[in-house]
Coordinates of C-alpha atoms in Angstrom, one line a residue:
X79 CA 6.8 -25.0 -2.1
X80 CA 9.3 -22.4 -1.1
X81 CA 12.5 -23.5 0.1
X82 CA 14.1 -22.1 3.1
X83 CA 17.0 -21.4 0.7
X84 CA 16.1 -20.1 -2.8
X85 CA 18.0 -19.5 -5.5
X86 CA 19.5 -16.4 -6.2
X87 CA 17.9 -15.6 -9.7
X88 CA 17.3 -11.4 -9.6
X89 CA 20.1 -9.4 -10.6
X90 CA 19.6 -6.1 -9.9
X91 CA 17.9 -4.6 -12.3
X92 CA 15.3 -7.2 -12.2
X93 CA 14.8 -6.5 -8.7
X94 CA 14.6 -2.8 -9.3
X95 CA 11.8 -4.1 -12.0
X96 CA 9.8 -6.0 -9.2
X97 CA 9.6 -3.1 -6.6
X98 CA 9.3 0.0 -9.3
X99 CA 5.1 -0.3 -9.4
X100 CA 4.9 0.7 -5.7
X101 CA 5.8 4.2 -6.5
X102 CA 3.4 4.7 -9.8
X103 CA 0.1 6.4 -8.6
X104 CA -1.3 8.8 -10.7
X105 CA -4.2 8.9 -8.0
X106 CA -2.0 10.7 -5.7
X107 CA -0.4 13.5 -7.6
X108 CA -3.2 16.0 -6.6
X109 CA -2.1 15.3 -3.4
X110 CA 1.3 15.9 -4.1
X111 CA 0.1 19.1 -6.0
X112 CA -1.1 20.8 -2.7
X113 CA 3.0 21.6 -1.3
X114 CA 3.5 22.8 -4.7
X115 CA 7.3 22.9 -5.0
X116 CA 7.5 21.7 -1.5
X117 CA 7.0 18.0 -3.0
X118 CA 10.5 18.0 -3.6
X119 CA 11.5 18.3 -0.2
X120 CA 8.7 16.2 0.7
X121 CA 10.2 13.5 -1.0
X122 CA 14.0 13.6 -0.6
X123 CA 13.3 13.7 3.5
X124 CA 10.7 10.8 3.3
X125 CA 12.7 8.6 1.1
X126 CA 16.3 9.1 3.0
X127 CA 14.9 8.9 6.6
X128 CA 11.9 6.9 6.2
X129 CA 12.3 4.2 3.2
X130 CA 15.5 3.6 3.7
X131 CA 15.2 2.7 7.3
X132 CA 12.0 0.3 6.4
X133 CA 14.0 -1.0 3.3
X134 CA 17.2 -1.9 5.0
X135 CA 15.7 -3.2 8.5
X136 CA 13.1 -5.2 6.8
X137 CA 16.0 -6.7 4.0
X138 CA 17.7 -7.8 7.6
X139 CA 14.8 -9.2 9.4
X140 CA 14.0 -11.5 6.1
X141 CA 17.2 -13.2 6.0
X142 CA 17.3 -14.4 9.4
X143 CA 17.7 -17.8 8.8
X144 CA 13.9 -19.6 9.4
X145 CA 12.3 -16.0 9.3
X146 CA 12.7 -16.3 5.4
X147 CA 8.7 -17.2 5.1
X148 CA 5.9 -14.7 7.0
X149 CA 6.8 -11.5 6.6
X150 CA 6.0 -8.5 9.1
X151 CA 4.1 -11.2 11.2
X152 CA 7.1 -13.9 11.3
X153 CA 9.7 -11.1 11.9
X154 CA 7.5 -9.6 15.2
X155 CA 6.1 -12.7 16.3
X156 CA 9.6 -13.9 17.0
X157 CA 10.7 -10.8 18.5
X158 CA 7.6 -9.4 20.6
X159 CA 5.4 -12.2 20.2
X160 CA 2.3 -13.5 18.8
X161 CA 0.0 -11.2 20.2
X162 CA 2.0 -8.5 18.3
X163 CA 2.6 -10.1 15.7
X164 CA -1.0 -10.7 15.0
X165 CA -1.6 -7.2 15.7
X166 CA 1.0 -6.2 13.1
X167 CA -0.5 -8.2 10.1
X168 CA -3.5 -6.9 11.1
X169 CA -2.9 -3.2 10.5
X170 CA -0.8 -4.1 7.2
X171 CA -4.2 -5.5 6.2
X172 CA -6.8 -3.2 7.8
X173 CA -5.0 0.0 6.2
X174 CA -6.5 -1.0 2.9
X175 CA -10.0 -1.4 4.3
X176 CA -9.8 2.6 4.2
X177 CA -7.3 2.4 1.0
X178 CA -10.1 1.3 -1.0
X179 CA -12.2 4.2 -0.2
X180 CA -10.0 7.0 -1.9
X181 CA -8.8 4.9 -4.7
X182 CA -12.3 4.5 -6.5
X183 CA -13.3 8.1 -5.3
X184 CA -10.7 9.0 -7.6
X185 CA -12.1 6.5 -10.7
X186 CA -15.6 8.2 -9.5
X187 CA -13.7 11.6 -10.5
X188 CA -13.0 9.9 -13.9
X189 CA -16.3 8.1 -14.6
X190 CA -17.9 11.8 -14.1
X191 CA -16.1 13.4 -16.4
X192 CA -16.8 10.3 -19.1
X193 CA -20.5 10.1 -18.7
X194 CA -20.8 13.7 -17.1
X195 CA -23.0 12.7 -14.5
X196 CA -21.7 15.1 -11.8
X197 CA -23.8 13.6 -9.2
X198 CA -21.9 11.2 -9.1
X199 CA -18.9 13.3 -7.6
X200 CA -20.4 15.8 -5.7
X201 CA -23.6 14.0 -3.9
X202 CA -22.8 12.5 -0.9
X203 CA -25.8 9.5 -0.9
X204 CA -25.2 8.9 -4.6
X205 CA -21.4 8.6 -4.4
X206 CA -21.8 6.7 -1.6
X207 CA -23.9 4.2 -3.7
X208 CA -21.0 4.5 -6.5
X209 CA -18.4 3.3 -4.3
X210 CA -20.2 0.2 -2.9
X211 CA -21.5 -0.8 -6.2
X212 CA -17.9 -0.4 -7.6
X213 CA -16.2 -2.1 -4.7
X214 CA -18.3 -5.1 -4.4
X215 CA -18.4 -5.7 -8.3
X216 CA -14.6 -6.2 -8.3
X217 CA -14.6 -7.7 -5.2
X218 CA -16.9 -10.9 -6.2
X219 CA -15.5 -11.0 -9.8
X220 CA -12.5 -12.2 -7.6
X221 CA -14.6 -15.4 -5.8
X222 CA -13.1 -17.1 -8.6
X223 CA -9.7 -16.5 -8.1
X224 CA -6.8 -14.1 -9.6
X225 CA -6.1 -15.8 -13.2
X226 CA -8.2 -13.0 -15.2
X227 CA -7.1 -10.5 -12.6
X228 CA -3.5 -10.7 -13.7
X229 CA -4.2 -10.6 -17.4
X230 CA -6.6 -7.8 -16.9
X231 CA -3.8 -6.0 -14.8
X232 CA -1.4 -6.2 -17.8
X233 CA -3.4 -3.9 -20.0
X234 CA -4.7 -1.8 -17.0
X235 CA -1.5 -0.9 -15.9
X236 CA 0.3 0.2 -19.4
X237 CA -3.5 1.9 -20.5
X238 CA -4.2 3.6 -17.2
X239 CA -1.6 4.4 -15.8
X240 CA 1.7 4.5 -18.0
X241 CA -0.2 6.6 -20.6
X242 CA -2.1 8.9 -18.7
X243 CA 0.9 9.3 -16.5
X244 CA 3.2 10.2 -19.7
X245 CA 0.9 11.9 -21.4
X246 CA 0.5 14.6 -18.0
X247 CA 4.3 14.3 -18.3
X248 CA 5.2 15.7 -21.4
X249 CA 2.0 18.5 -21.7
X250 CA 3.8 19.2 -18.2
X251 CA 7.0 20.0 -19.4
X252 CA 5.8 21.4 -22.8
X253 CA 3.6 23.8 -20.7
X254 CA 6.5 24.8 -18.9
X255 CA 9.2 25.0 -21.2
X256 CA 6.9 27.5 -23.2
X257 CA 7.5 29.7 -20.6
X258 CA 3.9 30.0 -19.4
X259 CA 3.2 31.4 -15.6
X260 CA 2.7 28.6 -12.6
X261 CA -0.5 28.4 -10.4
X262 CA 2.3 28.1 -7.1
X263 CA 1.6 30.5 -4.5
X264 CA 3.0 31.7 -1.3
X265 CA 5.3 29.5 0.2
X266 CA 4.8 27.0 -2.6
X267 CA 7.0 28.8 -4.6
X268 CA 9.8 28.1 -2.5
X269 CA 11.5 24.6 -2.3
X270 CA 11.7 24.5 1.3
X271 CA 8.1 24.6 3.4
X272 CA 7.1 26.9 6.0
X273 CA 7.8 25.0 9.5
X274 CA 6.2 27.5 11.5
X275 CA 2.8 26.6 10.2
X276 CA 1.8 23.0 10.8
X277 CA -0.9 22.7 8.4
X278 CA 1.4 22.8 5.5
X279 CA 3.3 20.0 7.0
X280 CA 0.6 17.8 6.8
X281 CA 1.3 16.9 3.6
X282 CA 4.2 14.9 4.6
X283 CA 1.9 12.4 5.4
X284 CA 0.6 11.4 2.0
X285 CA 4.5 11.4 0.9
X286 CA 5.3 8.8 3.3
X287 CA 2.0 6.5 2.5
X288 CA 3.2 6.7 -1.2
X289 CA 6.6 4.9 0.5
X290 CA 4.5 2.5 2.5
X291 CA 4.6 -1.3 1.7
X292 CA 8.2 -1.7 0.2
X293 CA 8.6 -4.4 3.8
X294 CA 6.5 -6.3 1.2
X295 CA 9.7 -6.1 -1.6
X296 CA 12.3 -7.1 0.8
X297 CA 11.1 -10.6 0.9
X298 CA 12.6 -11.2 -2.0
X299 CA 15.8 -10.6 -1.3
X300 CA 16.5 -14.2 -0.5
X301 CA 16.6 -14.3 -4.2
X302 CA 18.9 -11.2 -5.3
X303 CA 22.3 -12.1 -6.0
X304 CA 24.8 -10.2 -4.0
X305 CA 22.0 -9.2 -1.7
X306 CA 24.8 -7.0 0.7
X307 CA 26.1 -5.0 -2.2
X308 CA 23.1 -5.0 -4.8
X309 CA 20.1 -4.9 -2.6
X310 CA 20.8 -1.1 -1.0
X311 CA 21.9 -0.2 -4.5
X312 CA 18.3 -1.0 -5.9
X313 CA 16.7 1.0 -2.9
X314 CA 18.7 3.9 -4.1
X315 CA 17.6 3.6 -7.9
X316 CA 14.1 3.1 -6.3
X317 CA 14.1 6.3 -4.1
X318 CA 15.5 8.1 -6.9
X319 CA 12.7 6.7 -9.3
X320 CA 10.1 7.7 -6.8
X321 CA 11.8 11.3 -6.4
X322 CA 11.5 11.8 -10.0
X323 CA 8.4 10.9 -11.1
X324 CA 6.8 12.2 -8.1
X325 CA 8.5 15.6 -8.4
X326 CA 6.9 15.4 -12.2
X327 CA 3.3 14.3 -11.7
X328 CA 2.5 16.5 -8.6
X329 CA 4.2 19.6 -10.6
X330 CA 2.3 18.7 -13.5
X331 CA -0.9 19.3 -11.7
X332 CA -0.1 22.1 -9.3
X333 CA 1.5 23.8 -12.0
X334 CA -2.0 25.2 -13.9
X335 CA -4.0 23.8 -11.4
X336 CA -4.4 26.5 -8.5
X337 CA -4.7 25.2 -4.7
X338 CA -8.3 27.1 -4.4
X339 CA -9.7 25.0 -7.8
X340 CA -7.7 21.9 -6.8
X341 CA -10.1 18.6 -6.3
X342 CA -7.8 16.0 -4.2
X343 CA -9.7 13.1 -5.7
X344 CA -10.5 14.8 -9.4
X345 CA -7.5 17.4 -9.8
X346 CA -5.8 14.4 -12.2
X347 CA -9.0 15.7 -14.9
X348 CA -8.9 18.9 -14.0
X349 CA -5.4 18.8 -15.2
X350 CA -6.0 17.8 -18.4
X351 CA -8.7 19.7 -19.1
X352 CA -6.7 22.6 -18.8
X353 CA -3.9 21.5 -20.4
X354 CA -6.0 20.5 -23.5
X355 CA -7.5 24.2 -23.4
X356 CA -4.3 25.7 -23.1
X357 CA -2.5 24.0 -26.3
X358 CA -6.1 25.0 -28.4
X359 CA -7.2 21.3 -28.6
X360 CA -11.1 21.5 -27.9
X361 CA -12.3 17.9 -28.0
X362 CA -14.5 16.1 -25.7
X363 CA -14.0 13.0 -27.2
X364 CA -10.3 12.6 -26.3
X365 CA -11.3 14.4 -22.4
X366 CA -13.3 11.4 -22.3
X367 CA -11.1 8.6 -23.6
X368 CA -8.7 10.3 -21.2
X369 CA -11.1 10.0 -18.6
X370 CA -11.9 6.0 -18.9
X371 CA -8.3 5.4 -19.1
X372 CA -7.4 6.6 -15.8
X373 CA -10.2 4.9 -14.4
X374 CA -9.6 1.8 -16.3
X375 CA -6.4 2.1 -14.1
X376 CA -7.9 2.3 -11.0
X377 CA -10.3 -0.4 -11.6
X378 CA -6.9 -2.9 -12.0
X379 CA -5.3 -1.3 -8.8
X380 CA -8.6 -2.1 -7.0
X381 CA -8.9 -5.4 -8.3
X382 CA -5.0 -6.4 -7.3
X383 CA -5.8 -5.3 -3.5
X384 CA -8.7 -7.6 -3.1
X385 CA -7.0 -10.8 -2.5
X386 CA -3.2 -9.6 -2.5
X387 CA -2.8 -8.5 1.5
X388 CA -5.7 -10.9 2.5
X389 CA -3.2 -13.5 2.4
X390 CA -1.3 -11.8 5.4
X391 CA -4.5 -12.5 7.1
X392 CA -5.4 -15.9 6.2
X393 CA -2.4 -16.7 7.2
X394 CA -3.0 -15.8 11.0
X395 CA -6.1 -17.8 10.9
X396 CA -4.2 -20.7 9.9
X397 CA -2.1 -20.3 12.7
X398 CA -5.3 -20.3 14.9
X399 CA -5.3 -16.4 15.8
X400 CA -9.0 -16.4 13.8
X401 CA -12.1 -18.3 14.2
X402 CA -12.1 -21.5 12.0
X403 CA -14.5 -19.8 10.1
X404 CA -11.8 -17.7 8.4
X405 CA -9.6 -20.7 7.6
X406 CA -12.4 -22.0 4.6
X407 CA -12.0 -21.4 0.9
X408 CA -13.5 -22.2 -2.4
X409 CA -12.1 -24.1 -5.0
X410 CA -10.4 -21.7 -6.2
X411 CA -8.4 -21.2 -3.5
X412 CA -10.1 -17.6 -1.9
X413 CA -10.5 -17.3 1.5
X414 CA -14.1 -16.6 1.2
X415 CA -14.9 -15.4 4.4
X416 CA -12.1 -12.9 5.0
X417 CA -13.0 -11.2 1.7
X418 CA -16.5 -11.0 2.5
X419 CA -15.6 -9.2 5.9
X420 CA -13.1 -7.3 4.3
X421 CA -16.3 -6.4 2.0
X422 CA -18.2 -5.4 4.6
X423 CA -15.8 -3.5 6.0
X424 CA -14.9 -1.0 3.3
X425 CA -18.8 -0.8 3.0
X426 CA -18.6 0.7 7.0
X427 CA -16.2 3.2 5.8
X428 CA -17.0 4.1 2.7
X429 CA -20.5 5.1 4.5
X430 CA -19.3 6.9 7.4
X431 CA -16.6 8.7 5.4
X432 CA -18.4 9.9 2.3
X433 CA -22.0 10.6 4.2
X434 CA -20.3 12.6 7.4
X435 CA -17.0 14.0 5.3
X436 CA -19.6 15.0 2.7
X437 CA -17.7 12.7 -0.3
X438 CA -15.5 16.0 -0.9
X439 CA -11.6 17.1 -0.2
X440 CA -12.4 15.9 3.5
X441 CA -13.6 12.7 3.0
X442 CA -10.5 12.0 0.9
X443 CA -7.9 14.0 2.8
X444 CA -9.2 11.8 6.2
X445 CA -9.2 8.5 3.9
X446 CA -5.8 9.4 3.1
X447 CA -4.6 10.3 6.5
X448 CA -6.3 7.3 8.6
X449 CA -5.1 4.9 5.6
X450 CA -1.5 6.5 6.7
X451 CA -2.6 6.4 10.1
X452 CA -3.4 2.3 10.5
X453 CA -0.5 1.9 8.4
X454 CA 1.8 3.8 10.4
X455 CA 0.9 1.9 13.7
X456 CA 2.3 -1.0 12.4
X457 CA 5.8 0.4 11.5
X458 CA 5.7 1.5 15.2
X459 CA 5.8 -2.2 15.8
X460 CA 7.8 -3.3 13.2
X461 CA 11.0 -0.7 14.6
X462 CA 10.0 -1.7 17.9
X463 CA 10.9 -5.5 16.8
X464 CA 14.2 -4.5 15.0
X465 CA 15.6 -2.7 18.0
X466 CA 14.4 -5.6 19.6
X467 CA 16.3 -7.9 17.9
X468 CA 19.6 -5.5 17.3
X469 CA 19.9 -4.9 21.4
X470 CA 18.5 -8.4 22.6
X471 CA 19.1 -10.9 20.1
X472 CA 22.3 -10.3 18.7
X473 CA 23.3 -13.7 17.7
X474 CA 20.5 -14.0 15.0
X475 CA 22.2 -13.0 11.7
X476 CA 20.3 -12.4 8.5
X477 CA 22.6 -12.5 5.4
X478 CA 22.2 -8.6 4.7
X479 CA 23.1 -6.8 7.5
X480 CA 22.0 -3.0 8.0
X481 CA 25.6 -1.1 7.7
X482 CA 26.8 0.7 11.0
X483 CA 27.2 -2.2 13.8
X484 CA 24.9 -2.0 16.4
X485 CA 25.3 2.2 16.5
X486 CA 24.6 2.4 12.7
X487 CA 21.4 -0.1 13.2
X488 CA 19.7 1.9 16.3
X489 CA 20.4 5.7 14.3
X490 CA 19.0 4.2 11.1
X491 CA 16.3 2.4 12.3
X492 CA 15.3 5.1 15.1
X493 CA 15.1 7.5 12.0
X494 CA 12.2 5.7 10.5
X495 CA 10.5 5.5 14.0
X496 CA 10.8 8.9 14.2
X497 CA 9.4 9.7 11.2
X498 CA 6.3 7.3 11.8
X499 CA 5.9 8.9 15.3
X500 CA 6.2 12.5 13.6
X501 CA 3.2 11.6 10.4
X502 CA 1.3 9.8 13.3
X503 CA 0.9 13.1 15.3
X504 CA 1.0 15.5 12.1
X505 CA -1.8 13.5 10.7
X506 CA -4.1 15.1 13.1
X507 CA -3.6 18.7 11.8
X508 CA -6.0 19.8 10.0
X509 CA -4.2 20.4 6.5
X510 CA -3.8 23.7 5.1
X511 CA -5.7 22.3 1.7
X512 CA -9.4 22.2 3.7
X513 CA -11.2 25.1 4.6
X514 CA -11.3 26.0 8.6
X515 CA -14.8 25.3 8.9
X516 CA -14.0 21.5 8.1
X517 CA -11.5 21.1 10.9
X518 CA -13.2 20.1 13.9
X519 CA -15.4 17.0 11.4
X520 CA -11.5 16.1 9.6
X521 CA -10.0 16.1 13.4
X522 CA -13.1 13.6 15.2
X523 CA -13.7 11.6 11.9
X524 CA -9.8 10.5 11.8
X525 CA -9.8 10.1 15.8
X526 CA -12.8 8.0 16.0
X527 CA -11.1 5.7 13.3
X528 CA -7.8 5.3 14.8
X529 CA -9.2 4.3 18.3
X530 CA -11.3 1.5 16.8
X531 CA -8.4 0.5 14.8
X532 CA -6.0 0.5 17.6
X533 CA -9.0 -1.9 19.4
X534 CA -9.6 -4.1 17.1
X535 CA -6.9 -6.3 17.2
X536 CA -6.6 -6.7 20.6
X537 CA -10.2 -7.6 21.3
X538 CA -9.8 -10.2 18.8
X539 CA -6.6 -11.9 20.1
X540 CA -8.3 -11.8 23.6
X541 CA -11.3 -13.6 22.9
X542 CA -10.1 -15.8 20.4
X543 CA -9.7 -19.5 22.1
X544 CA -5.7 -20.1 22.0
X545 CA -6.4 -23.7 23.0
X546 CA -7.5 -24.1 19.8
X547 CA -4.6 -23.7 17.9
X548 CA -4.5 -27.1 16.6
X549 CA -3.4 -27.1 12.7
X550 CA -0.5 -24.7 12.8
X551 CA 0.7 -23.9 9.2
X552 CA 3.8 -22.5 8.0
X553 CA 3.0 -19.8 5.4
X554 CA 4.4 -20.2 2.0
X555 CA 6.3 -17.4 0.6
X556 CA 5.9 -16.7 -3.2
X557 CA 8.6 -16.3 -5.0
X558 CA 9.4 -13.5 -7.7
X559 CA 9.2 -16.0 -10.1
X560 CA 5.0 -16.8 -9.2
X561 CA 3.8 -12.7 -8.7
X562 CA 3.1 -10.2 -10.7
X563 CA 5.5 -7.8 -11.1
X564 CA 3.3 -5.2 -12.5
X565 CA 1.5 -5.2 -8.9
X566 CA 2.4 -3.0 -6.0
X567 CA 4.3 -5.9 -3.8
X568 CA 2.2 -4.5 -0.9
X569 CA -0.9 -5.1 -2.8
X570 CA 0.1 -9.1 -4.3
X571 CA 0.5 -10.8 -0.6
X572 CA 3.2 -12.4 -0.1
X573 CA 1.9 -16.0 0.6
X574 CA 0.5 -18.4 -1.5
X575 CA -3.5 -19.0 0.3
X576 CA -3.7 -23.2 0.3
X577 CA -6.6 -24.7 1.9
X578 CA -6.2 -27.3 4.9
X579 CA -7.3 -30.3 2.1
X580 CA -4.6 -28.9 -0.4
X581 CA -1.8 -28.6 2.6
X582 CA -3.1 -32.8 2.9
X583 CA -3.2 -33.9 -0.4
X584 CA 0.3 -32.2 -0.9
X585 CA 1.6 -33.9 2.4
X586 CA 0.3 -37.6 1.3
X587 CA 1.8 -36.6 -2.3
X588 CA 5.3 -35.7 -0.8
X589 CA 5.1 -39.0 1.1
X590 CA 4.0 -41.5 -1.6
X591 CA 7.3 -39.6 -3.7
X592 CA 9.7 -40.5 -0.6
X593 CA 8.2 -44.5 -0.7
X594 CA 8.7 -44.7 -4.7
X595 CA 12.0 -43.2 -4.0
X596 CA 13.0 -45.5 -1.7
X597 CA 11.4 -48.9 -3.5

């Protein structure tokens, strides 16, 4: 089990290494592609006044002494309470519910173009088929637990993503070093966007999702040395990382990729299609291999989410915020249950967004937003706690301490709420990306979500019976040493899932040790 005070193993480049994946997704540089040279703006604004706000609060909140273990749902709990911190872990796991849905549209995008069955891609009914045979493949290959996951993710992650993502890279820069004319337009050929027109600005959003979940990374900074010096220091490297990269992989599409041809969930193919044309080199074969790479990719990514923020979830039920039913698990070790309703779930989405968005731009531009959406509500919590705990509970410490005093904690943390109040309401704008006539469907699809969203966890607190909380578990944080590292941290949960019979047989262990101690 964890300790309450780990070692410090990870230097800083180590914990640079275990927080680097959450900003490597070749699935969202189309996005990214659509503000054009805007995305550099994009970035620099979301990762000074929103990451770093989540980073350094969260890096606080997890060094409270006993508020080491839990996460989001520890850190609010004792600040706002159980019923918000239920309500908390809930969004950070209901987000990917809708997550799911534009990740395998974009490995639908790649299967297409390696089998060239377009009807795949472009018919609602059949792509809605795609994604739930997809999604419940990977999800029961994961019934028996995460040990080939994380071998499969190895090869996955350097094959699908690394090379497709360098290989984009370097035609990118080639392309443009050669001097050859951009596809930007209008006011994407300025670095700053247009402010007076809304729709533009909605792109912001997907900027700040691709920040989203780095609360998961700062519970491991029990374990970097020299947490107050070296733990902002790795943030920086981070939001640099991410600034670069970013910068590079959206440019690389929108760069011979015009915004009228651009496919949010295909434009990564469309990109190297054209490159390929452009340098002369005609060969299907390498389109293809291309092709199955990047979905190769995706297929790890999906498989990593499955069980990975479930644990958040199962966690709650062990605390008795869930039916009993959602406390069982196989043998090995999956919470059974949850996953299955997770299942069903993504099923309900994936329906209602690819048959009524008509499984095009607008069924992934309102996946994208409403994944920002849920995810978003729970920030609004999670500031809500720190200023909570900055104004009314100043003698709680945590060993890193966000810089400023009590003046430098409310500006830097009321930056990141602002933020998350201002993608909350700009997420409602109809982006500039979808034609006008698809408004009014983007606008009520992404309503209707967020209203059952925001009802679902507090219908479920209220009718679950309290007065059964009888087991109460403490969660048992992973440490850096047991994840890994080539996984999002949002994505590989950051408790270990034990049944109630392994908690036992661990208990009665632990006490025939103390008895042979003592004889």
């Amino acid at each position: 089990m964890a300790t309450n005070n780990p070692a410090k193993t990870l230097g800083l480049m180590g914990f640079f290494a275990l927080t680097a994946t959450m900003v490597l997704d070749v699935y969202e540089y189309p996005t990214f592609a659509t503000s054009q040279l805007n995305l550099m703006f994009f970035l620099i604004v979301g990762g000074i006044l929103w990451f770093f706000p989540v980073a350094l609060c969260s890096a606080e909140m997890a060094t409270i002494p006993q508020w080491e273990k839990g996460g989001v749902f520890t850190w609010v709990s004792e600040t706002l309470g159980e019923r918000w911190g239920f309500t908390a872990i809930f969004f950070q796991w209901f987000q990917i519910t809708v997550g799911f849905v534009t990740m395998i549209y974009f490995m639908l995008s790649a299967l297409t173009e390696v089998f060239g069955w377009q009807i795949l891609d472009q018919n609602p009914v059949y792509k809605t088929l795609a994604v739930l045979a997809i999604f419940w493949l990977v999800t029961l290959s994961q019934l028996w637990g995460t040990k080939v996951t994380d071998k499969l993710i190895k090869f996955t992650f350097s094959l699908g993503v690394v090379v497709p993502a360098v290989l984009l890279l370097a035609f990118c820069i080639i392309y443009v070093a050669q001097g050859n004319p951009l596809a930007f337009s209008g006011s994407g050929r300025n670095l700053l966007p247009n402010f007076h027109d809304a729709a533009t600005l909605v792109v912001f959003v997907s900027f700040i999702l691709s920040y989203m979940g780095v609360e998961a990374s700062a519970t491991y900074s029990n374990e970097l040395k020299n947490v107050q010096r070296n733990y902002p220091i790795a943030m920086i490297m981070l939001v640099v990382f991410a600034i670069v990269i970013n910068s590079i992989g959206g440019l690389s599409v929108g760069a011979i990729i015009s915004q009228g041809d651009l496919s949010l969930s295909g434009g990564v193919m469309q990109a190297f299609d054209a490159y390929l044309v452009h340098f002369g080199i005609d060969s299907a074969i390498l389109v293809k291999i291309l092709a199955f790479l990047v979905a190769f990719g995706i297929l790890g990514e999906v498989s990593s989410w499955v069980l990975g923020p479930v644990s958040g979830l199962y966690m709650a039920a062990q605390r008795g915020l869930l039916p009993p039913l959602f406390r069982k698990t196989n043998k090995h070790e999956v919470p059974v249950p949850i996953v299955l309703l997770q299942g069903a779930l993504v099923s309900v989405w994936t329906i209602v967004l690819t048959l009524f968005g008509g499984g095009n731009n607008v069924s992934f531009q309102v996946a994208l937003s409403l994944t920002a959406v849920i995810y978003g509500l729970m920030y609004v919590i999670f500031f809500t706690s720190y200023f909570k705990l900055v104004h009314k509970m100043p003698a709680l410490k945590g060993v890193y301490q966000v810089p400023g005093k009590k003046v430098g904690k409310t500006i830097i943390a009321g930056s990141g709420m602002v933020c998350t109040i201002v993608v909350l309401g700009i997420s409602f704008v109809v982006p500039s990306s979808l034609p006008q006539a698809s408004g009014l469907t983007y606008q009520l699809m992404l309503l209707g979500g967020a209203l059952i969203t925001l009802t679902l966890p507090f219908v479920i607190y209220h009718f679950n019976d309290k007065s059964q909380h009888v087991i109460i578990h403490k969660p048992i944080h992973l440490k850096a040493t047991e994840t890994n590292w080539l996984v999002r941290p949002a994505a590989r949960g950051e408790h270990m899932i034990v049944s109630d019979e392994k908690r036992l047989r661990m208990a009665e262990q632990k006490v025939m040790q103390k008895i042979k101690t003592k004889l």
